[in-house]
mmCIF file of C-alpha atoms in Angstrom:
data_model
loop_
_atom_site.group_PDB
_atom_site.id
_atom_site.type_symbol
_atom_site.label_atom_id
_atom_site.label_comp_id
_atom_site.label_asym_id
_atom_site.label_seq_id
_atom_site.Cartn_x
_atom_site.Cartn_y
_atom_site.Cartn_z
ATOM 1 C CA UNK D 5 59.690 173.027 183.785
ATOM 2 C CA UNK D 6 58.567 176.173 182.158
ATOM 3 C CA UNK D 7 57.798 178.088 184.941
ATOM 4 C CA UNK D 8 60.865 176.653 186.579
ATOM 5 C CA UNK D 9 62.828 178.467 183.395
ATOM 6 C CA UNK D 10 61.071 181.608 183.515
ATOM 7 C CA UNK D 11 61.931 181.636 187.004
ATOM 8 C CA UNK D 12 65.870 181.731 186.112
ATOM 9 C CA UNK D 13 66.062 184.226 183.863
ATOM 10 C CA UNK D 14 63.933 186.313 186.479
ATOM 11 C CA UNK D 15 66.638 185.389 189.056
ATOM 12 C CA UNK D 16 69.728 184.866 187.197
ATOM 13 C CA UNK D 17 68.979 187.322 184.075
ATOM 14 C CA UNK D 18 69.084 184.690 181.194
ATOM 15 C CA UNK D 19 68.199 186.392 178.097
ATOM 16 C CA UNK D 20 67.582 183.573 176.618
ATOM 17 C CA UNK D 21 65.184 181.827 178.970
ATOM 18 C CA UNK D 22 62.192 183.756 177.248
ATOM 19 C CA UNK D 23 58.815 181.986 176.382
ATOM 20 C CA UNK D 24 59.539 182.192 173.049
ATOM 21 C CA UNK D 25 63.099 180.320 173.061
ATOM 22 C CA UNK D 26 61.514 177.695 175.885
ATOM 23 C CA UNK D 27 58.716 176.782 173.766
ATOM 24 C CA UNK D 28 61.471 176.286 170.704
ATOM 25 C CA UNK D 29 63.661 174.448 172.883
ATOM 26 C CA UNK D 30 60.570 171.982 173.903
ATOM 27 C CA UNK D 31 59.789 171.270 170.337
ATOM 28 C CA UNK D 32 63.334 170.860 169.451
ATOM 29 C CA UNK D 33 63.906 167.990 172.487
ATOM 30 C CA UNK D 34 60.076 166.177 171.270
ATOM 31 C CA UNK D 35 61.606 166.086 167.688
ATOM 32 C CA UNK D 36 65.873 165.246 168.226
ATOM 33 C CA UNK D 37 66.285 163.601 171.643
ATOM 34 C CA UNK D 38 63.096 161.512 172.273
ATOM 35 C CA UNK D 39 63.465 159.894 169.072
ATOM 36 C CA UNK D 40 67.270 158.626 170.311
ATOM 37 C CA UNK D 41 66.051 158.005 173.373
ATOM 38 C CA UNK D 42 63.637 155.775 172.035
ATOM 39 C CA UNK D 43 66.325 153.925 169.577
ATOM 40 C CA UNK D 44 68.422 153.308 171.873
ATOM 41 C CA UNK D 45 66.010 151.799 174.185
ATOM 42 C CA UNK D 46 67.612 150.510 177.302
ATOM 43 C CA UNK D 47 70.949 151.499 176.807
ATOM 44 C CA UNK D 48 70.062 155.020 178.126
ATOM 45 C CA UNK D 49 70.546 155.582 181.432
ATOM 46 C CA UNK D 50 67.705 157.696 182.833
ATOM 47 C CA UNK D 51 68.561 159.565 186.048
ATOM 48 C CA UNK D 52 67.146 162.284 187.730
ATOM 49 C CA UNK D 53 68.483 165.720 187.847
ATOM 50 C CA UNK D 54 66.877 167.729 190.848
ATOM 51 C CA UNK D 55 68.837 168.512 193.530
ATOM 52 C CA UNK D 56 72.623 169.548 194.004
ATOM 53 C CA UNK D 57 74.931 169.200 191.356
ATOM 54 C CA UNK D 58 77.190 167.269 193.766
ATOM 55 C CA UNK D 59 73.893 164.467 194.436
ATOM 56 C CA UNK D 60 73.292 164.593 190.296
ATOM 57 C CA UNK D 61 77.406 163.813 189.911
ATOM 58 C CA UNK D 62 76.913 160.299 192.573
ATOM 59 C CA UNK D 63 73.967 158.887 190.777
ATOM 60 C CA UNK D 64 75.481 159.062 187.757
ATOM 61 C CA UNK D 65 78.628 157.589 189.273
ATOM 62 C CA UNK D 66 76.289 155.037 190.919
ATOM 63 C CA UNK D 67 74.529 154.237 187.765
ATOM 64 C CA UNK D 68 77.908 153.690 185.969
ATOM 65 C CA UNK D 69 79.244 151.604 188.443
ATOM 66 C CA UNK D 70 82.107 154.445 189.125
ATOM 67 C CA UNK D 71 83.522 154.813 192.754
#
């Protein structure tokens, strides 16, 4: 995922895709959104986001039960 980052703001000039704001950005997930991901246990709904946007937007549908 890092490299994957510095690769964007190679590619799509993101200012703030620099090692220093990544790493921050890591630590901030580990510490805010793990902990609620834990709490809420299995009422998250854990999907995976590679691909198209368009393939992300149907499993989400599809794990919501939307048409």
């Amino acid at each position: 995922l890092f490299k994957r980052l510095l690769k964007r703001a190679k590619l799509d000039g993101r200012k703030d895709d620099d090692p220093k704001t990544i790493r921050h950005r890591f630590v901030v997930y580990r510490k805010q959104t793990l902990p609620l991901i834990k709490y809420y246990g299995k009422k998250v709904i854990k999907i995976v986001s590679n691909g198209h946007p368009k393939e992300i937007d149907k499993k989400i549908r599809n794990k919501l039960g939307c048409k």
